[in-house]
JSON list of C-alpha atoms in Angstrom, two decimals:
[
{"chain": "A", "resi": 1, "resn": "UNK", "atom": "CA", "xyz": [93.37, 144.92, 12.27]},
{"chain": "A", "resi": 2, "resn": "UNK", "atom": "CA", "xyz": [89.88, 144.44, 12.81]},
{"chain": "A", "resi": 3, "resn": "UNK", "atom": "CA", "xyz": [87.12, 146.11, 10.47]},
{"chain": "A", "resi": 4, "resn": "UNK", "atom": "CA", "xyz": [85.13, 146.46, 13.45]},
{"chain": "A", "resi": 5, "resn": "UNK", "atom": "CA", "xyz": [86.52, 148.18, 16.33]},
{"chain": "A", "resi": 6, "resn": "UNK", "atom": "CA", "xyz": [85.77, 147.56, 19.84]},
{"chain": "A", "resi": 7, "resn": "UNK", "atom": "CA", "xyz": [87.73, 148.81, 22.90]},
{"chain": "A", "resi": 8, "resn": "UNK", "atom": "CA", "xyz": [89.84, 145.90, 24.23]},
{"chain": "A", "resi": 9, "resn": "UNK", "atom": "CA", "xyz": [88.73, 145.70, 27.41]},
{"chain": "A", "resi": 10, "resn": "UNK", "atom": "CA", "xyz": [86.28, 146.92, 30.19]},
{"chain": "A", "resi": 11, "resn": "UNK", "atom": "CA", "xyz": [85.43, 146.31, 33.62]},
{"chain": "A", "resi": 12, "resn": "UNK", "atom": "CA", "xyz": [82.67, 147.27, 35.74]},
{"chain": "A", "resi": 13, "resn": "UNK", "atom": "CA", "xyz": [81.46, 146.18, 39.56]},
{"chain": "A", "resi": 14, "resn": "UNK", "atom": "CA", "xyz": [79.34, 142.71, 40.36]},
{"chain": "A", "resi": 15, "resn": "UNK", "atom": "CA", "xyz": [75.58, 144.61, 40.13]},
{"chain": "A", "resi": 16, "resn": "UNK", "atom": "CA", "xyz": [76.76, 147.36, 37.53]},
{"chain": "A", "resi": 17, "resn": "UNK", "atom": "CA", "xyz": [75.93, 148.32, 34.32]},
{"chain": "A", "resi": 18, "resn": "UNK", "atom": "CA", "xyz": [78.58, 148.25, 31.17]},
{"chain": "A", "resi": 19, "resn": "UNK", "atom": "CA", "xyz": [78.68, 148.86, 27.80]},
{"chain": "A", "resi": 20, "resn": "UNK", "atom": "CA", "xyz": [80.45, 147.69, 25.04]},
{"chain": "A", "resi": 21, "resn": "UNK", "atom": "CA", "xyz": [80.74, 149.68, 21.71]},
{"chain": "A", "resi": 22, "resn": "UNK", "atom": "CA", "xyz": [81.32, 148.50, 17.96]},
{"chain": "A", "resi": 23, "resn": "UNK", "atom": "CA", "xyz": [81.97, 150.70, 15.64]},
{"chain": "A", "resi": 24, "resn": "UNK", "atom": "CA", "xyz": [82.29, 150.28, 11.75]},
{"chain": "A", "resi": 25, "resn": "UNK", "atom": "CA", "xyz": [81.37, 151.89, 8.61]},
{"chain": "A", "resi": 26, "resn": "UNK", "atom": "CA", "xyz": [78.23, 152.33, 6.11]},
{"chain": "A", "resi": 27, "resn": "UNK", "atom": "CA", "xyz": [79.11, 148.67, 4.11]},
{"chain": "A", "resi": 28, "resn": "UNK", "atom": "CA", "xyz": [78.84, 147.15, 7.25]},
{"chain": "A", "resi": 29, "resn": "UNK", "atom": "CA", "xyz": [77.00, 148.43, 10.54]},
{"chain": "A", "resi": 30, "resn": "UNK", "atom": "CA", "xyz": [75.21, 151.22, 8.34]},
{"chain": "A", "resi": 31, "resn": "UNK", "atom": "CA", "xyz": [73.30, 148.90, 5.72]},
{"chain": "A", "resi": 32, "resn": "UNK", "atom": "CA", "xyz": [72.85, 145.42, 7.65]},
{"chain": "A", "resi": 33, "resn": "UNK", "atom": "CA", "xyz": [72.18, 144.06, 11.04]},
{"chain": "A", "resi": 34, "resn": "UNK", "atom": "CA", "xyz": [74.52, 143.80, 14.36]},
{"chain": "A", "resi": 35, "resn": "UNK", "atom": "CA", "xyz": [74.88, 140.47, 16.32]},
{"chain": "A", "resi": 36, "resn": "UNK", "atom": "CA", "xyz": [77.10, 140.14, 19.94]},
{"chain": "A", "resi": 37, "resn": "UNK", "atom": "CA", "xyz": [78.75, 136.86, 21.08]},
{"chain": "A", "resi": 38, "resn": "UNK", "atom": "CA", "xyz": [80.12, 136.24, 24.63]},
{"chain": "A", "resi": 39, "resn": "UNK", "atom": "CA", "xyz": [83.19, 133.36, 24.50]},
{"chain": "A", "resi": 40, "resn": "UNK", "atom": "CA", "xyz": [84.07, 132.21, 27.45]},
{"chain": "A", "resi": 41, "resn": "UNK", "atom": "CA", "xyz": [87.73, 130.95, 28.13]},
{"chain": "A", "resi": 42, "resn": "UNK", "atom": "CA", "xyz": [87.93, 127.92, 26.57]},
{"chain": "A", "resi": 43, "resn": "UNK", "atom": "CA", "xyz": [84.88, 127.48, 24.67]},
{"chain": "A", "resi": 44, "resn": "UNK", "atom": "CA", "xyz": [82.63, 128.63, 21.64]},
{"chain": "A", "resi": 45, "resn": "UNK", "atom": "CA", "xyz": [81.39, 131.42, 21.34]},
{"chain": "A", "resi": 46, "resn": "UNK", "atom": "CA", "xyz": [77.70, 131.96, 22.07]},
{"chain": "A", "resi": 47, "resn": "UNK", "atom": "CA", "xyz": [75.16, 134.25, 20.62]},
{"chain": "A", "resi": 48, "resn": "UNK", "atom": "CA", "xyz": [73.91, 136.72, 22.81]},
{"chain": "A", "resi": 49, "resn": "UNK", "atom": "CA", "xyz": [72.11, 139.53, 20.38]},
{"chain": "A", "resi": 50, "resn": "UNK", "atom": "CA", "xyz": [71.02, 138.93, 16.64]},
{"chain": "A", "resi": 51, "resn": "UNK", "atom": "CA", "xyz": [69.66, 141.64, 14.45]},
{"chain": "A", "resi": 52, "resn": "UNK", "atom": "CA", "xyz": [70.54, 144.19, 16.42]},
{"chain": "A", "resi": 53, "resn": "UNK", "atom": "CA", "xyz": [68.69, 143.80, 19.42]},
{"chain": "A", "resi": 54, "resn": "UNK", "atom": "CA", "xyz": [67.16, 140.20, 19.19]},
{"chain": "A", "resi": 55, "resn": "UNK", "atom": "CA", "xyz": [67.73, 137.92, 22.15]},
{"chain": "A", "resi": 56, "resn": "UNK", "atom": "CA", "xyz": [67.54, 134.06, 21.07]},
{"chain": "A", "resi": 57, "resn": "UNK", "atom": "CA", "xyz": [66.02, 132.28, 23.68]},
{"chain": "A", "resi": 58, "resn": "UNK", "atom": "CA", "xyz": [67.41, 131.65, 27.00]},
{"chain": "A", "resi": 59, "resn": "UNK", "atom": "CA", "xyz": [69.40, 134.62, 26.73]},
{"chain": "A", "resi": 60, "resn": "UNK", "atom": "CA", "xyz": [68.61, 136.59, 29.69]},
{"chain": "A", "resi": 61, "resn": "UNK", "atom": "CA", "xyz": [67.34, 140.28, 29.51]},
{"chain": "A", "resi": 62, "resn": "UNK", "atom": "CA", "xyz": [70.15, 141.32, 31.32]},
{"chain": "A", "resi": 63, "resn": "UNK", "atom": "CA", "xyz": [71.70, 141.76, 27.70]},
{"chain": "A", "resi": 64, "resn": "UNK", "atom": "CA", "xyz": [70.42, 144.22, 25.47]},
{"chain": "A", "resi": 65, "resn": "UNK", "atom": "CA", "xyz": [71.81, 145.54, 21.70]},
{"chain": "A", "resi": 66, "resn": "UNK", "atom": "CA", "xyz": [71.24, 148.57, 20.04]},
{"chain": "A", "resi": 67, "resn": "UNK", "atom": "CA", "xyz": [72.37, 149.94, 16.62]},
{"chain": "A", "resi": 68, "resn": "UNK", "atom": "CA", "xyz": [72.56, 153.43, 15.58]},
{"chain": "A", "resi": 69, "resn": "UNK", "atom": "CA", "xyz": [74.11, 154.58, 12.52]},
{"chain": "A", "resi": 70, "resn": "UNK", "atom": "CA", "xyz": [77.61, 152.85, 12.21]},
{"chain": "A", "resi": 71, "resn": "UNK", "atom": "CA", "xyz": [77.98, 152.09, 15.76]},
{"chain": "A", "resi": 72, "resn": "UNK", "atom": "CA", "xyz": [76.24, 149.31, 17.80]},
{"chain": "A", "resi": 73, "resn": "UNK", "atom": "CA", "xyz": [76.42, 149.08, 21.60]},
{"chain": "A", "resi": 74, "resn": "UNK", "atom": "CA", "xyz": [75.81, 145.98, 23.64]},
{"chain": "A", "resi": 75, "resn": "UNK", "atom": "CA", "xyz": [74.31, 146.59, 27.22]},
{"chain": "A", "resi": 76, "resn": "UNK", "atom": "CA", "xyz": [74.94, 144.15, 30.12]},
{"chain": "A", "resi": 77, "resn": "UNK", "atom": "CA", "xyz": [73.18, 145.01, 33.39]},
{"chain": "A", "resi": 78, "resn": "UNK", "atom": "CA", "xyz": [73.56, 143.41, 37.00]},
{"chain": "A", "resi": 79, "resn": "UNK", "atom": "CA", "xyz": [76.94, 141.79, 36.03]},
{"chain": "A", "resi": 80, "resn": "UNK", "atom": "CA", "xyz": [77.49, 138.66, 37.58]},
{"chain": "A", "resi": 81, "resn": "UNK", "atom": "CA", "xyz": [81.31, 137.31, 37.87]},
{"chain": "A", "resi": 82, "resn": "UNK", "atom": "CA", "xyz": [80.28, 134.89, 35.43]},
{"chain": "A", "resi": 83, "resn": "UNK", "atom": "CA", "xyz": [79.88, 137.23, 32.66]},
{"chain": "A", "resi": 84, "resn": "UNK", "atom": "CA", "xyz": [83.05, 136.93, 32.80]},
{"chain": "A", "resi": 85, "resn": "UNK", "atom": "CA", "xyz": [84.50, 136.64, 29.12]},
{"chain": "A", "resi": 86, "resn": "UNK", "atom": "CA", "xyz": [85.52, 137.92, 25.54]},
{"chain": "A", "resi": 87, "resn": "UNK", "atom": "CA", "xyz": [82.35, 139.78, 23.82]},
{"chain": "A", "resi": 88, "resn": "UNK", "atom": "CA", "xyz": [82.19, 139.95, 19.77]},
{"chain": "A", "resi": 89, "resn": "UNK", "atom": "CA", "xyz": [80.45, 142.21, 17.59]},
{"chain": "A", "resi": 90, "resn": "UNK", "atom": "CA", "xyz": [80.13, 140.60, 14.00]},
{"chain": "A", "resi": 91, "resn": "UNK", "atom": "CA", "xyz": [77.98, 141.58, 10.82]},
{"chain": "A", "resi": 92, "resn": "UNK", "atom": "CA", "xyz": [77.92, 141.39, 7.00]},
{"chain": "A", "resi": 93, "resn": "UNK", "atom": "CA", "xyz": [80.32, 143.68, 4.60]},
{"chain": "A", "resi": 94, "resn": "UNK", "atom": "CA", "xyz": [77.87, 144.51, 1.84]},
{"chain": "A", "resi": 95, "resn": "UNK", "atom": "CA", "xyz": [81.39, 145.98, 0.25]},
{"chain": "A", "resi": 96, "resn": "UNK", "atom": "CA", "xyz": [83.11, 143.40, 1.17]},
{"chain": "A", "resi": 97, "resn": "UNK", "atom": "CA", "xyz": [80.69, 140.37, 0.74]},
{"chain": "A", "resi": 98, "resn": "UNK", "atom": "CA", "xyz": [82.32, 139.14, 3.83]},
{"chain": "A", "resi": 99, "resn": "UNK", "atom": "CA", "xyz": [81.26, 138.66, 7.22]},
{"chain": "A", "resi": 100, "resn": "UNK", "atom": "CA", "xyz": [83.37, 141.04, 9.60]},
{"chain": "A", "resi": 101, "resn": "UNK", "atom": "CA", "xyz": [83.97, 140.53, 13.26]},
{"chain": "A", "resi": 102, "resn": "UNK", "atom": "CA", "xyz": [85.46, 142.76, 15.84]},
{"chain": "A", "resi": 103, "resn": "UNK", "atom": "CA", "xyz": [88.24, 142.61, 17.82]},
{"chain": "A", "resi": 104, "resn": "UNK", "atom": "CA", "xyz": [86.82, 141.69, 20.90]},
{"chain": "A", "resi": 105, "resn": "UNK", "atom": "CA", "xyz": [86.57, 142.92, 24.35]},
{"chain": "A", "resi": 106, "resn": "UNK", "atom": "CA", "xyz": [87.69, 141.58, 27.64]},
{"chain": "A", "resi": 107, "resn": "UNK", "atom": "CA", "xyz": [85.44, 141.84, 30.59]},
{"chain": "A", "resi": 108, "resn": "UNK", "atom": "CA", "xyz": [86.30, 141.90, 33.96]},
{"chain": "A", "resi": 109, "resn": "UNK", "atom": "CA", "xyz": [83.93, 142.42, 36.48]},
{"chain": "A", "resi": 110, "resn": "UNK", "atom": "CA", "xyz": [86.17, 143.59, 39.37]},
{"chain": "B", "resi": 1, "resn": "UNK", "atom": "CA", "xyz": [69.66, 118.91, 19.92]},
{"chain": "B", "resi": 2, "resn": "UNK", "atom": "CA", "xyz": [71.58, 120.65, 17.67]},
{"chain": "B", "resi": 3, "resn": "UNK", "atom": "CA", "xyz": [74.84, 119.96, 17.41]},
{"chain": "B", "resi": 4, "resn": "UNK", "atom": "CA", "xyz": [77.89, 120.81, 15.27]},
{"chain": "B", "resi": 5, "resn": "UNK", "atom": "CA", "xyz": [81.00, 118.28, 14.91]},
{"chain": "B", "resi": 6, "resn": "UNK", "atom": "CA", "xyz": [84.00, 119.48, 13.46]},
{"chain": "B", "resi": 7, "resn": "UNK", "atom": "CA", "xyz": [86.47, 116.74, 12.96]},
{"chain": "B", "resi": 8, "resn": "UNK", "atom": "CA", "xyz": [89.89, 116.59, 10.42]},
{"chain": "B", "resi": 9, "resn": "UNK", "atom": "CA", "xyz": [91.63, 119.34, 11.85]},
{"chain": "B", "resi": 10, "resn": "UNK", "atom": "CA", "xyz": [95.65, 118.39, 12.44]},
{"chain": "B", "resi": 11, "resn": "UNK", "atom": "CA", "xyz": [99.61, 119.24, 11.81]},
{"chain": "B", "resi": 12, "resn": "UNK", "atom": "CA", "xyz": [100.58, 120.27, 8.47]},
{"chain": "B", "resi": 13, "resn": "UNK", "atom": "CA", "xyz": [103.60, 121.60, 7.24]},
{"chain": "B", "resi": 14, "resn": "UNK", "atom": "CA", "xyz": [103.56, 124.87, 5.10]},
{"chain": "B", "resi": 15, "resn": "UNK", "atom": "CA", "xyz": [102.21, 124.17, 1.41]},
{"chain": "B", "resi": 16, "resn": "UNK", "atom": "CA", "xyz": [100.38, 121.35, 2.47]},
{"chain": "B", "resi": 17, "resn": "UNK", "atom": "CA", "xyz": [96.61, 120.66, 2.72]},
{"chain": "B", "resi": 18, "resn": "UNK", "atom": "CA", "xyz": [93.52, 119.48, 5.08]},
{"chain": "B", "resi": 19, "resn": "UNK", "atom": "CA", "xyz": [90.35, 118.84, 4.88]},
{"chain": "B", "resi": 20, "resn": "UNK", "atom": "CA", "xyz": [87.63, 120.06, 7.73]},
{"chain": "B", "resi": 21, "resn": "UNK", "atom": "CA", "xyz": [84.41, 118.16, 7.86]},
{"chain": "B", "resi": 22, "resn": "UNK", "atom": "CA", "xyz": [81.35, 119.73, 10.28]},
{"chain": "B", "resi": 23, "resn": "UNK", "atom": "CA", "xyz": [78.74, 117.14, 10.98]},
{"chain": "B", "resi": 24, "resn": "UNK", "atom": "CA", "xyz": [75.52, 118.26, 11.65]},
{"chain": "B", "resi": 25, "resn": "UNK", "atom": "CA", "xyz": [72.62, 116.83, 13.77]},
{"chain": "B", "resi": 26, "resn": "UNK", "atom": "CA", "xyz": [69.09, 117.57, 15.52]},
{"chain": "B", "resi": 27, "resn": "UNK", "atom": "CA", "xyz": [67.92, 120.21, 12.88]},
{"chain": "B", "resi": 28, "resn": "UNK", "atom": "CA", "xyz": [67.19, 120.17, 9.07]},
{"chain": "B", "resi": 29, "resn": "UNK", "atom": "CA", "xyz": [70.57, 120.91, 7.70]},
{"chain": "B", "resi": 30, "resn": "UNK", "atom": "CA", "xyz": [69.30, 121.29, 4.25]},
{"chain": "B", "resi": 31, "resn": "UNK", "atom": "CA", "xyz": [67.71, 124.51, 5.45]},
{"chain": "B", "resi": 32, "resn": "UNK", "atom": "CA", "xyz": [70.40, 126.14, 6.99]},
{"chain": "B", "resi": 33, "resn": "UNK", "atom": "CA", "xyz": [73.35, 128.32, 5.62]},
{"chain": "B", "resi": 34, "resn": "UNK", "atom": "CA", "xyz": [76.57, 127.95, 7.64]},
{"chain": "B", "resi": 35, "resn": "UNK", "atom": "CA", "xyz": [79.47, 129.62, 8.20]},
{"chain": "B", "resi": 36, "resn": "UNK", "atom": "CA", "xyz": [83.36, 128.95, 8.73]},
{"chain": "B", "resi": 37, "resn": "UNK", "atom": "CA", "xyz": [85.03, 131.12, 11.61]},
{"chain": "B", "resi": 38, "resn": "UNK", "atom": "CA", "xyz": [88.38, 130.34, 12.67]},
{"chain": "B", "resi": 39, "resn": "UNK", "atom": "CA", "xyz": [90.13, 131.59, 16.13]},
{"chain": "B", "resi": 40, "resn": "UNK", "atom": "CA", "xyz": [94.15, 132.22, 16.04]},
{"chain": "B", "resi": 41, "resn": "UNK", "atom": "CA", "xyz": [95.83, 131.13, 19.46]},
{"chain": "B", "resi": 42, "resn": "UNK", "atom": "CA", "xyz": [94.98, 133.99, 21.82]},
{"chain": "B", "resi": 43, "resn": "UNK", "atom": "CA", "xyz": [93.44, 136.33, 19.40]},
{"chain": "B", "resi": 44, "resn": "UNK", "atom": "CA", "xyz": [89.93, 137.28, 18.16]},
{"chain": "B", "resi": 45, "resn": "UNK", "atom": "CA", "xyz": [87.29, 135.41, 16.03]},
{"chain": "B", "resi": 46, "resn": "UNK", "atom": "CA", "xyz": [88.07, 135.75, 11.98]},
{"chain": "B", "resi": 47, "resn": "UNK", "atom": "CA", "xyz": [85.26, 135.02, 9.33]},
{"chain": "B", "resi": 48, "resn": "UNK", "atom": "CA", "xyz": [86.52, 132.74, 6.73]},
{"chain": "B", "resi": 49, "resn": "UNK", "atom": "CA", "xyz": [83.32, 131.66, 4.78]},
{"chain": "B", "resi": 50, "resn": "UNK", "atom": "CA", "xyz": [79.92, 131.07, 3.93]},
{"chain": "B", "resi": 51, "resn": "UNK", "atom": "CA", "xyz": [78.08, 129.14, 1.88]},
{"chain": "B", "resi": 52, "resn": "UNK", "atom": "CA", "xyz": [74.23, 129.33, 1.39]},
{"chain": "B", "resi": 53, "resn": "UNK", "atom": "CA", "xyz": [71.16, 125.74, 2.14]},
{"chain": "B", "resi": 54, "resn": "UNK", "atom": "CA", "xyz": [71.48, 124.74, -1.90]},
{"chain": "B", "resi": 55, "resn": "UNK", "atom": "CA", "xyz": [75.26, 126.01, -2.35]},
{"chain": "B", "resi": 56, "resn": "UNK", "atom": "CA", "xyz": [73.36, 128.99, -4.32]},
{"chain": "B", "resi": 57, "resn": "UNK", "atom": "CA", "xyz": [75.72, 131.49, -2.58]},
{"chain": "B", "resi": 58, "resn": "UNK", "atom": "CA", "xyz": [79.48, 131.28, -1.30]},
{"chain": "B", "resi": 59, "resn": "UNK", "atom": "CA", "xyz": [81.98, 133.96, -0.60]},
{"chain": "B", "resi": 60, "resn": "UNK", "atom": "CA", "xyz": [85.12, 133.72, 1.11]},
{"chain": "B", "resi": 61, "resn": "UNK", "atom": "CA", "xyz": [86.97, 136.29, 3.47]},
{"chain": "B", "resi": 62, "resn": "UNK", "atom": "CA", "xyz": [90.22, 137.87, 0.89]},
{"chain": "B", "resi": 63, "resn": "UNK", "atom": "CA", "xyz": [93.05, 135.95, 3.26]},
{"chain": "B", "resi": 64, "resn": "UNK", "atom": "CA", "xyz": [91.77, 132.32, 2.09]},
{"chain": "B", "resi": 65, "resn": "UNK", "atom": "CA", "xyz": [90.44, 133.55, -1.29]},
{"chain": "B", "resi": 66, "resn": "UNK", "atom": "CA", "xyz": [91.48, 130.65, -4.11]},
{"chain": "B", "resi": 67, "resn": "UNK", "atom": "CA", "xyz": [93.48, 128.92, -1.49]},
{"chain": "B", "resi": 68, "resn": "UNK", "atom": "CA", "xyz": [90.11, 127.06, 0.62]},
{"chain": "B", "resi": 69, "resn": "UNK", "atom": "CA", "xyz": [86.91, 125.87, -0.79]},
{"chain": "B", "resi": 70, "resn": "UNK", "atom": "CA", "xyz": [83.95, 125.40, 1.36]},
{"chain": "B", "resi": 71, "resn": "UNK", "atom": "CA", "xyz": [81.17, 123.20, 0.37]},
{"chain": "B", "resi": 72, "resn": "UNK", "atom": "CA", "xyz": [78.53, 120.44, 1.39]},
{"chain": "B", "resi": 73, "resn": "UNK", "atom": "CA", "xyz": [76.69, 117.16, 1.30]},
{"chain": "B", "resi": 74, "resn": "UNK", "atom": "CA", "xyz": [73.08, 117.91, 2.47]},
{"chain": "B", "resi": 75, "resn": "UNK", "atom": "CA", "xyz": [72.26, 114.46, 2.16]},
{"chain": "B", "resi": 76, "resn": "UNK", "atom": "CA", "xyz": [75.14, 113.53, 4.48]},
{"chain": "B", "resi": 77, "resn": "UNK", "atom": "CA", "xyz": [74.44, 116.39, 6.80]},
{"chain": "B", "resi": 78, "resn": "UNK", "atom": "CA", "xyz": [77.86, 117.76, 6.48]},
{"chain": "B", "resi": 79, "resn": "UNK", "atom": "CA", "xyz": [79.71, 120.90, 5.70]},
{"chain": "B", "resi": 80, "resn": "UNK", "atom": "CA", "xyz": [83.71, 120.35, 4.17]},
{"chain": "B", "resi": 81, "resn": "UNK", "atom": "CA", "xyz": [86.24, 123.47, 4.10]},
{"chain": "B", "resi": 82, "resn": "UNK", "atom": "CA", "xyz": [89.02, 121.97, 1.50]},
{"chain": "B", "resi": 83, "resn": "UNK", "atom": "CA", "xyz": [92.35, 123.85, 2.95]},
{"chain": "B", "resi": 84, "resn": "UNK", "atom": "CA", "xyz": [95.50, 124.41, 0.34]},
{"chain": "B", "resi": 85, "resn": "UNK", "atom": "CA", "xyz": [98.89, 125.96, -0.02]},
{"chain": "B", "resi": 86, "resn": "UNK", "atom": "CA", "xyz": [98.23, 126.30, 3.93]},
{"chain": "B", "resi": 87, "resn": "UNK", "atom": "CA", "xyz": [100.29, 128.87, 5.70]},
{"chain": "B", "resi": 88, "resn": "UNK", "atom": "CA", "xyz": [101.80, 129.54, 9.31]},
{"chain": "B", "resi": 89, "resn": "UNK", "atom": "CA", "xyz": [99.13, 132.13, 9.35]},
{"chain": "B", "resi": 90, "resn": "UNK", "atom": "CA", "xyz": [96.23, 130.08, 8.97]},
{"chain": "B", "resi": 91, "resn": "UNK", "atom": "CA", "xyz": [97.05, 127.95, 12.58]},
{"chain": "B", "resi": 92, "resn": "UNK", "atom": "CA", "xyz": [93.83, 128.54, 14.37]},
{"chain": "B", "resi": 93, "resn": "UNK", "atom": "CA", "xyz": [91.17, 126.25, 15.85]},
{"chain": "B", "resi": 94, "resn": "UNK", "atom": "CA", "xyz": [88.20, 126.27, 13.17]},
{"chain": "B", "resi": 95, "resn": "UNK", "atom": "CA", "xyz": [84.36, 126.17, 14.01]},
{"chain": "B", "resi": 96, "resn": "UNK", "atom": "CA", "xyz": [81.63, 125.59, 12.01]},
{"chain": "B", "resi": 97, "resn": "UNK", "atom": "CA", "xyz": [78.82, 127.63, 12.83]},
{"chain": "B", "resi": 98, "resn": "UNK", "atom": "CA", "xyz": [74.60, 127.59, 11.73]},
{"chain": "B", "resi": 99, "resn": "UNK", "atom": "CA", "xyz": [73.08, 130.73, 10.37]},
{"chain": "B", "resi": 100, "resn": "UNK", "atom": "CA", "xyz": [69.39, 131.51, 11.76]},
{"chain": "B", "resi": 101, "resn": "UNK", "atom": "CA", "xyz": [67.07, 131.44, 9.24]},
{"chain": "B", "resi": 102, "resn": "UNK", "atom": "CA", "xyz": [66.15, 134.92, 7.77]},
{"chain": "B", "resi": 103, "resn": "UNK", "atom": "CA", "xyz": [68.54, 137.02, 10.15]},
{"chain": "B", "resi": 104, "resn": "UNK", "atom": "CA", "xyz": [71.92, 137.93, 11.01]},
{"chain": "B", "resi": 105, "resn": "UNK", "atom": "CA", "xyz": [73.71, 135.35, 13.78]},
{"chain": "B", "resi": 106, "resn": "UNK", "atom": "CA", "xyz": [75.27, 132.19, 13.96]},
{"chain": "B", "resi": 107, "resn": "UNK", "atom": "CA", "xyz": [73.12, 130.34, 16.46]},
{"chain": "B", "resi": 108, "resn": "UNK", "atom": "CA", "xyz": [74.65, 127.38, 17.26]},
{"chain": "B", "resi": 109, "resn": "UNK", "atom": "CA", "xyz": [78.45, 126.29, 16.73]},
{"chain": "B", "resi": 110, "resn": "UNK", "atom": "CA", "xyz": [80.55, 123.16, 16.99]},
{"chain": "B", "resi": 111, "resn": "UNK", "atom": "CA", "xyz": [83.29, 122.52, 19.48]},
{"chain": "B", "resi": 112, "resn": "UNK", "atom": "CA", "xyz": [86.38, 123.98, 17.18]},
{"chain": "B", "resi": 113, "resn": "UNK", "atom": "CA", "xyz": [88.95, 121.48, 15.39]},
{"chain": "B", "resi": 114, "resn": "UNK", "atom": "CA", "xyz": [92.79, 122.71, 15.72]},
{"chain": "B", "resi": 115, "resn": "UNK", "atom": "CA", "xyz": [95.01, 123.22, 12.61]},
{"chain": "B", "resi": 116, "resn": "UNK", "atom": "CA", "xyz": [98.14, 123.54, 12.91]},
{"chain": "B", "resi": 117, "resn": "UNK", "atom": "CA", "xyz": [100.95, 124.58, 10.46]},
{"chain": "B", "resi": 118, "resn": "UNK", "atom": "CA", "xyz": [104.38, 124.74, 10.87]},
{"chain": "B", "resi": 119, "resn": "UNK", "atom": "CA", "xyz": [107.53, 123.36, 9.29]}
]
């Protein structure tokens, strides 16, 4: 079981908006930043959103983070069948002095 | 270009050991922390370690804790992750991964190296 939880899976429409949630506690999402990863099948993941709302370059604005409190929310807008993939939440356990991931979530964009 | 090379990765039977090596290229590895994350067959992404640019700081997720010891050669540009007493559990494909400088995110990974145990 993950420490961070995410909803397994979500789907949206080619053109839509969806969000993902990632909720933890005050060790982890409270007291330090978020990041989001996108894995696609077969390969490594890829950052997407660092400190909680940072883009690294290339990384279209399509993708947005936010953080509030223990839960952090990645936004995708104007899905495209490639986004397409597994999407990770991950930060630091200041209790734990551990990073901590979550447990992923599917997208299918029907 | 920055890239990430895991290599070492393998069968093993339960009890035994490996050793992981990440090469590193295209960026000052000296001024980097890295990571360890390792991927189960068909389930999520699990941290398994960390260890800081001058080996000043290392800390290990509780399910590897005295069995696997990460370290590294900054003058070879590498990063090792020394694997005992391996179990079933630990069969997952291993990446090494760069931290950004001064925030929270691996930036770049490697490719993954497989490791394998079972008797």
């Amino acid at each position: 079981q993950s420490v961070l939880t995410q909803p397994p899976s979500v789907s949206a429409a080619p053109g839509q908006k969806v969000t993902i949630s990632c909720s933890g506690r005050t060790s982890n999402i409270g007291d330090n930043y978020v990041c989001w990863y996108q894995q696609l099948p077969g390969t490594a993941p890829k950052l997407l959103i660092y400190d909680n709302n940072k883009r690294p370059s290339g990384i279209p604005d399509r993708f947005s983070g936010s953080k509030s409190g223990t839960s952090a929310t990645l936004g995708i807008t104007g899905l495209q069948t490639g986004d397409e993939a597994d999407y990770y939440c991950g930060t630091w356990d200041s209790s734990l002095s551990a990073g901590v991931f979550g447990g992923g979530t599917k997208l299918t964009v029907l | 270009e920055v890239q990430l090379v895991e290599s070492g990765g393998g069968l093993v039977k339960p009890g035994g050991s490996l050793r992981l090596s990440c090469a590193a290229s295209g960026f000052t590895f000296s001024s980097y922390s890295v990571n360890w994350v390792r991927q189960a067959p068909g389930k999520g992404l699990e941290w398994v370690s960390s260890i800081s640019s001058t080996s000043s700081y290392i800390y290990y997720a509780d399910s590897v804790k005295g069995r696997f010891t990460i370290s590294r050669d900054n003058a070879k540009n590498s990063l090792y992750l020394q694997m005992n007493s391996l179990r079933a559990e630990d069969t997952a494909v291993y990446y090494c991964a760069r931290v950004i400088v001064g925030a929270t995110g691996l930036d770049h990974w490697g490719q993954g190296t497989l490791v394998s145990v079972f008797s």
